[in-house]
Amino acid sequence: MQTLNIFTNEPDSLPKGKADFLLAASVTRTCEIEGITQAGIPGKIPLTPTLDAEFITNEKVFSMPELAETPKGVPTPALITRAVHNLTPYSSIEVLNLGLDVIPQNTPLLNFNISPSDSIASGAGIDARAVFEKGMIAGKNYELKGNYLILAESTPSGTTTAATTALALGYDCRDDFSSSFLDSPDSIKEKTIDAALLLINDEMNNFEKLSLVSDNMLIFCAGFLLEASRRFHVILAGGTQMAACLLVADALKEDVLMRVKSENITLATTSWVVNDKDSDIKHILSHLSYAPHAIYTSFSFADAEIEVLKLYDKGEAKEGAGAGGALAYANANGITNRELLEKIELLIYGM
Amino acid sequence: MQTLNIFTNEPDSLPKGKADFLLAASVTRTCEIEGITQAGIPGKIPLTPTLDAEFITNEKVFSMPELAETPKGVPTPALITRAVHNLTPYSSIEVLNLGLDVIPQNTPLLNFNISPSDSIASGAGIDARAVFEKGMIAGKNYELKGNYLILAESTPSGTTTAATTALALGYDCRDDFSSSFLDSPDSIKEKTIDAALLLINDEMNNFEKLSLVSDNMLIFCAGFLLEASRRFHVILAGGTQMAACLLVADALKEDVLMRVKSENITLATTSWVVNDKDSDIKHILSHLSYAPHAIYTSFSFADAEIEVLKLYDKGEAKEGAGAGGALAYANANGITNRELLEKIELLIYGM
């Protein structure tokens, strides 16, 4: 495995030491639009963040007999995130409840009185200012246990809400967003994005726009990031969704009279996102007011015994539940591709 | 400050190193019986565990304008627990949701699908076997961050349910239980205990009895303790309630074919409990099938500038929210009475 800079392809890495792992788990009803995502069990997509949270924390799930997987049988990237913990533990694992349908069991959950948001196709119904402020308060109060923080997300259909969010804020990145599908369901996503954008207009301020077309994860994490990165290094573990989160923070920083302490922020994703032909994370990041630090870690399932895992290398699933950040953390701590692959397969055999 | 063995009064102490702090927060509707407890704001007693959880985690509360205090104005012992964290941090702070009315905000909460229990005067309505098993699962899965664990509780009216629990299990300790009052409200407590004991009979097994007359904290923590102490040292931070928790574990161990690994268990409480004339924690502990390790730490508010704190030394409040374990932890880490007193007063001035 190698960790490389997204822009230069030069060797790069995470900070030294141990990291806290924080999963922003959120449901947007957008995920219930037929065919918009494959991040979960068909008909039970809103359970995915709950199951991811339980699995990363406990190595097992309590709220369903089985772990979420795509219809082709590709298991959630939470497997990667948990396997890394077994090889080189995070200093802590906690979950942000940013609107969950089902409360994860036996899982340290931070609550903020946030409900699942509605489908952006008809208006998300978020109080964006309140959610952003809750994120700032949480970021200000968060007590770091290790040396730095990995902030990850589990938000099914989150690439659709992320794309809409970026467009609503005026960023030119229509075709830049990824998907959990190998063959991205463009027409359903496009229709949803178009319907959402019809709900906003130029008279609205940023918070009003986000209240209609964004998701709680993006808004909360943007506020969290602005405050937390003043005190310690924050790794945004994710692909195009976390890139959109950076755009949100950049757009809202002036509303709260803050600057982005970009030297304390790193985006860490997978090679599957960086190499994706259907999206362009570099182009999304190019809209930031600063040169962001962004890395990806090569890891391959080429030698997997469990055939279905090889679909990752073809572009299924790609990212989520902190997989990209976890890979970079593993690499920084000397874990090899082979060790990690074996641990992941062990987890699957054990299920 | 000195930490001493409860039985020998010889110097004693907690293990070396850093401890995780886990607060078992629970509501029993028993606490709504008029005059049974002063652990909280009159009319809002069920909020106390929520506020304790928020305060220990955040040094502030979100669910009420002010921190819980007794009618005489004695602030919650959670102040002691938090002040210790500011002087010598726990490796983590998490809260067990063992039936809460109001979800603590911005606080790492572990959920187990447990609701507040009913008043024992008319039957607690607990599924004791299920709650005990949830405790065992949580104890088995808990990932220790530091070197050992401090398990504390916040359960208003918990001394009444603890006394009833011990009596229901056949232990001879009618007059041994403490109270948050200086002048213990014996008649109300006695009437409640008597009403509860009328609900059970000798045909019932232990789980059936506990389902009627106990509380979720005692049952869950007993299960948790049995499993967790197999792997690491567990400090039960509390007074007569935590002593009752040990009785429950001792009574139920045969139902689950386990033994108590007593060398990995320490009860840690305050001198206010040990010196209480109205209760007898030593006598409660004498019923255990093994010689328990139990300590208390002298700490005094004699030099307090804030007069109301001196009521602790007279026997108000006494214990709760892990105060006794926190004091022992502070002492083991070289914190002096003066440093701690100053930090506690600083917290109060800052509110």
XYZ file of C-alpha atoms in Angstrom:
702
model
C 0.000 0.000 0.000
C 1.035 3.546 -0.665
C -0.467 6.810 0.461
C -0.170 9.530 -2.149
C -1.137 13.143 -2.573
C -4.250 13.468 -4.757
C -2.837 16.368 -6.751
C 0.834 15.492 -7.116
C 0.782 11.710 -6.765
C 3.855 12.123 -4.554
C 4.130 9.995 -1.410
C 2.200 11.587 1.441
C 0.711 10.428 4.739
C -1.396 11.022 7.791
C 0.104 12.557 10.941
C 1.985 10.246 13.284
C 0.316 8.676 16.311
C -3.110 7.383 17.209
C -6.393 8.776 15.930
C -9.881 9.010 17.363
C -12.483 7.691 14.924
C -15.788 9.540 14.671
C -18.557 8.368 12.323
C -21.136 10.936 11.210
C -24.191 8.748 10.665
C -27.170 10.318 8.971
C -30.337 9.474 7.080
C -31.773 11.624 4.320
C -35.083 10.375 2.908
C -33.515 11.023 -0.485
C -32.085 7.510 -0.068
C -35.590 6.058 -0.376
C -35.917 7.168 -3.999
C -35.980 3.900 -5.932
C -32.623 3.109 -7.525
C -30.700 6.144 -6.253
C -28.204 4.210 -4.148
C -27.023 0.684 -3.572
C -25.538 1.450 -0.170
C -27.536 -1.062 1.798
C -30.224 -3.696 1.831
C -32.962 -2.917 -0.717
C -36.022 -1.611 1.133
C -33.922 -0.986 4.256
C -31.440 1.596 3.047
C -32.038 3.915 6.067
C -30.669 1.143 8.293
C -27.222 1.325 6.685
C -25.707 4.023 8.936
C -27.042 2.182 11.996
C -25.464 -1.081 10.861
C -22.204 0.603 9.891
C -22.056 2.227 13.348
C -22.711 -1.051 15.134
C -20.252 -2.995 13.037
C -17.343 -0.577 13.283
C -17.808 -0.429 17.056
C -18.629 -4.061 17.854
C -17.482 -6.150 14.908
C -21.086 -7.309 14.764
C -24.520 -5.837 14.174
C -27.473 -5.884 16.534
C -30.210 -4.193 14.521
C -30.320 -6.704 11.651
C -29.305 -10.303 11.119
C -26.767 -9.295 8.478
C -24.432 -6.514 7.580
C -25.451 -4.129 4.810
C -24.284 -5.073 1.377
C -25.056 -3.985 -2.148
C -27.445 -6.043 -4.319
C -24.421 -7.561 -6.082
C -23.271 -8.671 -2.654
C -20.453 -6.176 -2.135
C -20.092 -5.767 1.633
C -20.047 -2.284 3.144
C -16.704 -0.483 3.317
C -17.246 -0.482 7.109
C -15.468 -3.849 6.911
C -12.260 -2.096 5.893
C -12.655 0.473 8.656
C -13.173 -2.174 11.323
C -10.415 -4.455 10.077
C -7.974 -1.565 10.416
C -9.074 -1.102 14.044
C -8.259 -4.755 14.716
C -4.766 -4.323 13.287
C -3.910 -0.882 14.652
C -6.617 0.390 17.014
C -8.102 3.871 16.906
C -7.850 5.605 20.277
C -11.674 5.663 20.370
C -14.700 4.998 18.187
C -17.774 7.203 18.546
C -20.792 7.893 16.374
C -22.531 11.199 15.688
C -26.314 10.764 15.497
C -27.129 13.218 12.699
C -30.620 11.886 12.183
C -30.974 8.122 12.413
C -34.069 6.001 11.918
C -32.848 3.229 14.207
C -30.586 3.852 17.192
C -27.434 1.706 17.037
C -27.110 -0.616 20.007
C -24.031 -0.908 22.230
C -22.385 1.934 20.322
C -21.152 5.238 21.800
C -23.569 7.689 20.200
C -23.433 11.468 20.447
C -26.919 12.975 20.209
C -27.883 16.486 19.125
C -31.641 16.280 18.752
C -31.346 15.975 14.976
C -33.958 14.004 12.980
C -33.570 12.364 9.565
C -33.958 14.952 6.846
C -36.563 14.739 4.104
C -35.940 14.019 0.441
C -34.314 16.935 -1.321
C -36.653 16.305 -4.249
C -39.387 18.006 -2.241
C -37.320 19.929 0.340
C -35.043 18.510 3.049
C -36.759 20.398 5.884
C -33.497 21.037 7.761
C -32.853 24.022 10.029
C -29.405 24.441 8.506
C -28.281 27.243 10.786
C -29.201 25.270 13.908
C -27.516 22.101 12.636
C -24.396 24.033 11.644
C -24.245 25.634 15.099
C -24.689 22.251 16.770
C -21.739 21.052 14.720
C -19.663 24.022 15.847
C -20.540 23.406 19.518
C -19.670 19.729 19.188
C -16.383 20.579 17.462
C -15.535 23.048 20.182
C -16.335 20.592 22.997
C -14.875 17.441 21.503
C -12.188 16.002 23.758
C -9.451 14.412 21.716
C -8.282 11.103 23.141
C -5.477 10.314 20.691
C -3.259 12.584 18.601
C -5.730 13.578 15.904
C -9.237 12.860 14.647
C -10.618 10.878 11.727
C -14.109 12.152 10.834
C -15.987 9.707 8.605
C -19.543 9.465 7.306
C -22.280 6.982 6.562
C -25.057 8.698 4.615
C -26.807 6.661 1.914
C -27.572 8.703 -1.232
C -25.130 11.233 0.162
C -23.405 11.788 -3.163
C -26.701 13.028 -4.599
C -27.282 15.466 -1.743
C -23.613 16.477 -1.857
C -23.784 17.279 -5.565
C -26.974 19.282 -5.068
C -25.454 21.112 -2.111
C -22.379 22.133 -4.078
C -24.486 23.300 -7.025
C -26.851 25.223 -4.746
C -23.896 27.069 -3.245
C -22.878 28.106 -6.760
C -19.958 25.765 -7.350
C -19.487 24.563 -10.895
C -19.216 20.803 -10.403
C -22.269 19.225 -11.959
C -20.556 16.065 -13.204
C -17.947 15.667 -10.497
C -19.739 13.495 -7.963
C -19.200 9.814 -7.332
C -21.697 7.042 -6.650
C -21.740 3.702 -4.875
C -22.632 2.139 -8.256
C -20.090 1.005 -10.808
C -22.484 2.244 -13.461
C -23.777 5.434 -11.910
C -27.600 5.826 -12.133
C -27.333 9.215 -13.705
C -30.889 9.728 -14.784
C -32.411 9.149 -11.337
C -29.713 11.242 -9.651
C -30.019 13.974 -12.248
C -33.794 14.151 -11.915
C -33.496 14.364 -8.141
C -30.864 17.073 -8.308
C -32.900 19.066 -10.822
C -36.062 18.799 -8.740
C -34.167 19.980 -5.663
C -32.537 22.922 -7.413
C -35.960 24.143 -8.546
C -36.760 24.690 -4.844
C -34.125 27.382 -4.349
C -33.536 30.820 -5.800
C -30.972 33.598 -5.737
C -32.807 35.582 -3.067
C -32.035 32.900 -0.500
C -28.979 32.975 1.729
C -26.736 29.946 2.060
C -28.494 28.589 5.140
C -31.896 28.819 3.464
C -30.595 26.936 0.437
C -28.940 24.230 2.529
C -32.127 23.791 4.562
C -33.867 22.686 1.365
C -31.298 20.706 -0.621
C -28.531 19.438 1.665
C -28.183 16.774 4.342
C -27.425 16.937 8.062
C -24.047 15.242 7.667
C -22.622 17.898 5.339
C -23.899 20.836 7.371
C -23.012 19.491 10.815
C -19.563 18.280 9.798
C -18.774 21.625 8.171
C -19.465 23.380 11.488
C -17.652 20.699 13.457
C -14.631 20.937 11.188
C -14.298 24.705 11.460
C -14.149 24.569 15.264
C -12.310 21.300 15.821
C -9.505 22.107 13.349
C -8.628 25.173 15.395
C -7.400 22.793 18.102
C -6.166 19.656 16.362
C -5.738 17.930 13.035
C -8.952 16.609 11.464
C -8.956 13.969 8.724
C -12.103 14.080 6.616
C -12.370 10.423 5.686
C -14.410 10.188 2.538
C -14.647 10.928 -1.137
C -16.749 13.430 -3.004
C -19.137 13.851 -0.070
C -16.361 14.990 2.224
C -15.046 17.212 -0.568
C -18.503 18.824 -0.605
C -18.299 19.200 3.158
C -15.167 21.283 2.645
C -17.067 23.428 0.133
C -19.849 23.966 2.683
C -17.361 25.009 5.365
C -15.651 27.328 2.910
C -18.956 28.896 1.887
C -20.310 29.318 5.430
C -17.122 30.477 7.150
C -17.985 34.098 6.472
C -21.469 33.723 7.916
C -19.827 32.881 11.248
C -16.791 35.100 10.833
C -14.277 32.276 10.941
C -11.383 31.276 8.793
C -10.603 27.753 7.684
C -7.452 26.536 9.407
C -6.589 24.486 6.353
C -3.190 23.356 7.660
C -5.111 21.244 10.192
C -7.368 19.566 7.623
C -6.676 16.559 5.412
C -9.094 14.792 3.127
C -8.319 11.071 2.877
C -10.067 8.821 0.379
C -9.625 5.616 -1.572
C -7.937 5.018 -4.899
C -11.318 3.782 -6.135
C -12.665 7.319 -5.813
C -9.577 9.013 -7.218
C -9.495 6.669 -10.214
C -13.239 6.840 -10.856
C -13.994 7.883 -14.433
C -17.502 9.075 -13.575
C -16.475 11.625 -10.958
C -13.730 14.176 -10.383
C -12.858 14.836 -6.773
C -9.871 16.972 -7.798
C -12.163 19.309 -9.682
C -14.492 19.623 -6.668
C -11.544 20.471 -4.431
C -10.231 23.010 -6.933
C -13.121 25.314 -5.995
C -11.857 25.802 -2.449
C -10.426 29.194 -1.482
C -7.211 27.429 -0.407
C -5.023 24.572 -1.645
C -6.363 21.616 0.315
C -4.309 18.750 1.637
C -5.827 15.606 0.139
C -4.501 12.064 -0.001
C -5.533 8.605 -1.129
C -4.229 5.175 -0.323
C -3.769 2.402 -2.799
C -5.170 -0.877 -1.575
C -6.339 -3.707 -3.721
C -8.578 -6.726 -3.375
C -6.811 -8.344 -6.351
C -5.572 -11.231 -4.186
C -8.888 -11.745 -2.374
C -10.151 -15.281 -1.876
C -13.675 -13.939 -1.531
C -14.488 -13.106 -5.146
C -17.114 -10.461 -4.463
C -14.507 -8.212 -2.844
C -12.800 -7.845 -6.218
C -15.774 -5.777 -7.346
C -14.317 -2.926 -5.265
C -11.344 -2.840 -7.610
C -13.772 -2.566 -10.527
C -15.429 0.457 -8.921
C -18.360 -0.853 -6.864
C -18.955 0.777 -3.454
C -15.686 2.786 -3.673
C -15.808 4.593 -0.342
C -17.842 5.271 2.771
C -17.835 4.616 6.519
C -14.355 6.097 6.631
C -12.691 3.478 4.443
C -10.267 5.929 2.787
C -9.169 7.431 6.086
C -8.857 3.992 7.631
C -6.593 2.842 4.787
C -4.336 5.853 5.224
C -4.269 5.228 8.996
C -3.347 1.600 8.428
C -0.581 2.552 6.039
C 0.811 5.197 8.395
C 0.962 2.496 11.062
C 2.849 0.001 8.936
C 0.006 -2.345 8.010
C 0.455 -4.095 4.659
C -2.115 -4.765 1.942
C -1.831 -8.488 2.661
C -2.387 -8.161 6.410
C -5.411 -5.993 5.860
C -6.879 -8.201 3.174
C -6.531 -11.234 5.439
C -8.163 -9.416 8.336
C -11.079 -8.298 6.165
C -11.656 -11.819 4.898
C -11.440 -13.137 8.444
C -14.193 -10.699 9.431
C -16.398 -11.903 6.586
C -15.791 -15.570 7.379
C -16.656 -14.824 10.991
C -20.062 -13.377 10.150
C -6.385 13.085 50.863
C -5.917 9.474 51.725
C -7.352 6.347 50.170
C -8.027 3.627 52.721
C -9.404 0.124 52.801
C -13.001 0.112 54.057
C -12.471 -2.895 56.301
C -8.964 -2.357 57.662
C -8.586 1.421 57.384
C -5.075 0.702 56.076
C -3.757 2.767 53.147
C -4.984 1.327 49.868
C -5.401 2.586 46.320
C -6.654 2.163 42.788
C -4.500 0.470 40.138
C -1.859 2.587 38.425
C -2.490 4.262 35.117
C -5.404 5.864 33.319
C -9.012 4.789 33.645
C -11.994 4.866 31.317
C -15.024 6.442 32.983
C -18.442 4.905 32.300
C -21.616 6.360 33.817
C -24.628 4.055 34.158
C -27.496 6.529 33.876
C -30.952 5.261 34.686
C -34.421 6.410 35.658
C -36.750 4.425 37.886
C -40.177 5.998 38.360
C -39.663 5.233 42.051
C -37.863 8.595 42.095
C -41.162 10.386 41.464
C -42.556 9.338 44.842
C -42.840 12.624 46.712
C -39.983 13.093 49.186
C -38.088 9.885 48.428
C -34.941 11.553 47.121
C -33.314 14.943 46.932
C -31.047 14.016 44.066
C -32.200 16.698 41.682
C -34.508 19.572 40.966
C -37.903 19.080 42.658
C -40.446 18.071 40.033
C -37.653 17.200 37.582
C -35.847 14.394 39.375
C -35.821 12.113 36.277
C -33.646 14.724 34.543
C -30.795 14.234 37.014
C -28.980 11.389 35.222
C -29.261 13.317 31.937
C -27.749 16.426 33.504
C -25.044 14.455 35.298
C -24.129 12.793 31.998
C -23.956 16.091 30.139
C -21.992 17.824 32.859
C -19.360 15.136 33.373
C -18.809 15.007 29.604
C -19.028 18.668 28.663
C -18.530 20.680 31.851
C -21.909 22.176 31.014
C -25.505 21.056 30.645
C -27.693 21.347 27.566
C -31.019 19.936 28.746
C -31.665 22.456 31.538
C -30.498 25.965 32.372
C -28.855 24.752 35.575
C -27.129 21.757 37.028
C -29.077 19.508 39.374
C -28.782 20.368 43.024
C -30.574 19.377 46.201
C -33.264 21.690 47.655
C -30.729 22.944 50.201
C -28.602 23.916 47.238
C -25.980 21.161 47.463
C -24.673 20.672 43.930
C -24.537 17.194 42.416
C -21.445 15.078 43.137
C -20.942 15.104 39.347
C -18.989 18.283 40.064
C -16.355 16.249 41.884
C -16.223 13.699 39.079
C -15.750 16.366 36.421
C -13.226 18.384 38.407
C -11.070 15.282 38.682
C -11.178 14.881 34.886
C -9.888 18.439 34.510
C -6.964 17.699 36.822
C -6.100 14.178 35.691
C -8.167 13.140 32.672
C -9.945 9.814 32.318
C -8.949 8.029 29.113
C -12.584 8.326 27.984
C -16.025 9.293 29.271
C -19.073 7.391 28.068
C -22.616 7.001 29.329
C -24.778 3.878 29.460
C -28.417 4.664 28.642
C -30.170 2.331 31.059
C -33.552 3.999 30.649
C -33.474 7.772 30.375
C -36.369 10.182 30.048
C -34.322 12.793 28.221
C -31.403 11.934 25.950
C -28.228 13.770 26.993
C -26.906 16.026 24.242
C -23.326 16.004 22.940
C -22.527 13.045 25.188
C -21.258 9.619 24.058
C -24.220 7.432 24.900
C -24.386 3.656 24.638
C -27.929 2.472 23.906
C -29.461 -0.917 24.618
C -33.154 -0.346 23.961
C -33.862 -0.044 27.695
C -36.719 2.178 28.923
C -37.114 3.823 32.347
C -38.467 1.292 34.823
C -41.693 1.783 36.751
C -42.019 2.482 40.452
C -41.212 -0.572 42.539
C -44.188 0.307 44.742
C -46.416 -1.140 42.022
C -43.914 -3.274 40.069
C -40.866 -2.121 38.108
C -41.898 -3.846 34.880
C -38.344 -4.816 33.960
C -37.373 -7.866 31.900
C -34.522 -8.598 34.297
C -33.074 -11.516 32.343
C -32.950 -9.490 29.141
C -31.380 -6.480 30.880
C -28.835 -8.684 32.640
C -27.912 -10.325 29.336
C -27.560 -6.927 27.669
C -25.183 -5.997 30.454
C -23.167 -9.162 29.879
C -22.952 -8.496 26.129
C -21.863 -4.915 26.734
C -19.269 -6.051 29.272
C -17.950 -8.612 26.851
C -17.728 -6.125 23.969
C -16.444 -3.105 25.856
C -13.125 -1.948 24.424
C -10.915 -0.593 27.166
C -9.091 2.565 26.154
C -6.997 3.121 29.296
C -5.641 0.664 31.861
C -8.840 -0.063 33.766
C -12.474 0.995 34.039
C -14.402 3.125 36.515
C -18.103 2.186 36.396
C -20.285 4.825 38.079
C -24.023 5.405 38.359
C -26.619 8.154 38.393
C -29.960 6.707 39.466
C -32.191 8.933 41.628
C -33.955 7.003 44.418
C -31.476 4.234 43.692
C -30.782 3.541 47.361
C -34.448 2.636 47.821
C -34.445 0.232 44.874
C -31.061 -1.108 45.976
C -32.301 -1.862 49.481
C -35.400 -3.562 48.096
C -33.321 -5.540 45.638
C -31.007 -6.845 48.346
C -33.924 -7.779 50.583
C -35.754 -9.495 47.714
C -32.681 -11.628 47.046
C -32.738 -12.718 50.684
C -29.890 -10.651 52.087
C -30.292 -9.470 55.654
C -29.565 -5.753 55.305
C -32.768 -3.882 55.997
C -31.158 -0.879 57.715
C -27.890 -0.750 55.826
C -28.728 1.548 52.941
C -27.693 5.153 52.538
C -29.653 8.147 51.264
C -28.899 11.469 49.598
C -30.538 13.125 52.622
C -28.676 14.039 55.799
C -31.838 13.071 57.677
C -32.934 10.000 55.781
C -36.693 9.954 54.929
C -37.169 6.581 56.461
C -40.931 6.396 56.533
C -41.381 7.096 52.807
C -38.537 4.749 51.881
C -39.800 2.070 54.270
C -43.332 2.248 52.906
C -42.038 1.981 49.349
C -39.805 -0.967 50.186
C -42.637 -2.749 52.026
C -45.078 -2.190 49.159
C -42.533 -3.581 46.708
C -41.705 -6.646 48.782
C -45.411 -7.523 48.898
C -45.237 -8.028 45.127
C -42.812 -10.953 45.330
C -42.972 -14.433 46.817
C -40.741 -17.429 47.404
C -41.956 -19.241 44.288
C -40.277 -16.675 42.100
C -36.740 -17.057 40.783
C -34.215 -14.252 41.111
C -34.946 -12.777 37.697
C -38.683 -12.671 38.389
C -38.081 -10.887 41.672
C -35.686 -8.367 40.177
C -38.136 -7.656 37.357
C -40.569 -6.359 39.978
C -38.478 -4.612 42.624
C -35.081 -3.624 41.180
C -33.779 -1.043 38.760
C -32.060 -1.304 35.381
C -28.777 0.068 36.711
C -28.288 -2.681 39.286
C -29.229 -5.506 36.939
C -27.324 -4.289 33.892
C -24.176 -3.384 35.823
C -24.167 -6.777 37.545
C -24.095 -8.481 34.143
C -21.585 -6.019 32.777
C -19.318 -6.516 35.776
C -19.275 -10.300 35.538
C -18.092 -10.201 31.930
C -15.862 -7.128 31.947
C -13.930 -8.170 35.063
C -12.830 -11.328 33.280
C -10.701 -9.114 31.043
C -9.692 -6.074 33.112
C -10.024 -4.364 36.462
C -13.402 -2.727 37.115
C -13.898 -0.084 39.788
C -17.498 0.122 40.954
C -17.673 3.798 41.844
C -20.464 4.253 44.342
C -21.752 3.563 47.812
C -24.504 1.278 48.978
C -26.047 1.071 45.493
C -22.861 -0.331 44.030
C -22.554 -2.656 47.035
C -26.038 -3.936 46.117
C -24.846 -4.359 42.520
C -22.181 -6.729 43.846
C -24.885 -8.667 45.709
C -26.906 -8.968 42.497
C -23.890 -10.254 40.562
C -23.133 -12.708 43.360
C -26.723 -13.952 43.418
C -27.097 -14.264 39.638
C -23.692 -15.742 38.826
C -25.030 -19.267 39.193
C -27.946 -18.566 36.851
C -25.390 -17.919 34.109
C -22.792 -20.416 35.295
C -20.100 -17.839 35.906
C -17.813 -17.084 38.774
C -17.036 -13.625 40.124
C -13.446 -12.735 39.326
C -13.238 -10.742 42.541
C -9.531 -9.952 42.225
C -10.499 -7.686 39.303
C -13.202 -5.797 41.193
C -12.853 -2.846 43.561
C -15.639 -0.835 45.139
C -14.619 2.797 45.643
C -16.748 5.223 47.594
C -16.564 8.403 49.665
C -15.790 8.858 53.345
C -19.253 10.414 53.628
C -20.789 7.022 52.892
C -18.359 5.054 55.047
C -18.881 7.411 57.999
C -22.663 7.592 57.584
C -24.460 6.662 60.815
C -27.693 5.796 59.011
C -26.240 3.137 56.733
C -23.687 0.340 56.884
C -21.927 -0.446 53.635
C -19.561 -2.832 55.380
C -22.470 -4.929 56.543
C -23.909 -5.047 53.018
C -20.552 -6.187 51.642
C -20.209 -8.810 54.378
C -22.932 -10.848 52.646
C -20.801 -11.488 49.571
C -19.478 -14.990 48.961
C -15.934 -13.566 48.818
C -13.940 -10.910 50.661
C -14.405 -7.855 48.454
C -11.820 -5.209 47.789
C -13.387 -1.916 48.874
C -11.823 1.493 49.424
C -12.796 5.026 50.275
C -11.009 8.321 49.920
C -10.995 11.070 52.492
C -11.697 14.446 50.961
C -13.121 17.396 52.764
C -14.913 20.600 51.873
C -13.861 22.088 55.241
C -11.837 24.825 53.556
C -14.466 25.614 50.921
C -15.220 29.257 50.151
C -18.637 28.252 48.840
C -20.452 27.530 52.091
C -23.040 25.141 50.670
C -20.318 22.639 49.795
C -19.621 22.137 53.493
C -22.968 20.364 53.750
C -21.282 17.381 52.078
C -19.071 17.038 55.149
C -22.200 17.008 57.291
C -23.637 14.148 55.250
C -25.774 15.706 52.507
C -25.570 14.104 49.028
C -22.689 11.793 50.091
C -22.062 9.983 46.824
C -23.237 9.464 43.258
C -22.155 10.076 39.671
C -18.919 8.280 40.487
C -17.668 10.759 43.085
C -16.023 8.125 45.293
C -14.215 6.475 42.403
C -13.183 9.863 41.043
C -11.681 10.820 44.401
C -9.676 7.602 44.543
C -8.542 8.177 40.947
C -7.468 11.722 41.794
C -5.561 10.528 44.824
C -3.834 7.745 42.900
C -2.710 10.396 40.413
C -1.249 12.735 43.012
C -4.015 15.345 43.172
C -4.328 17.078 46.543
C -7.457 18.015 48.486
C -6.646 21.692 47.926
C -6.193 21.367 44.162
C -9.440 19.494 43.837
C -11.366 21.866 46.070
C -10.148 24.820 44.026
C -11.091 23.123 40.764
C -14.578 22.314 42.051
C -15.153 25.895 43.174
C -13.856 27.128 39.828
C -16.442 24.959 38.094
C -19.218 26.398 40.265
C -18.075 29.993 39.735
C -17.979 29.306 36.002
C -21.603 28.176 35.855
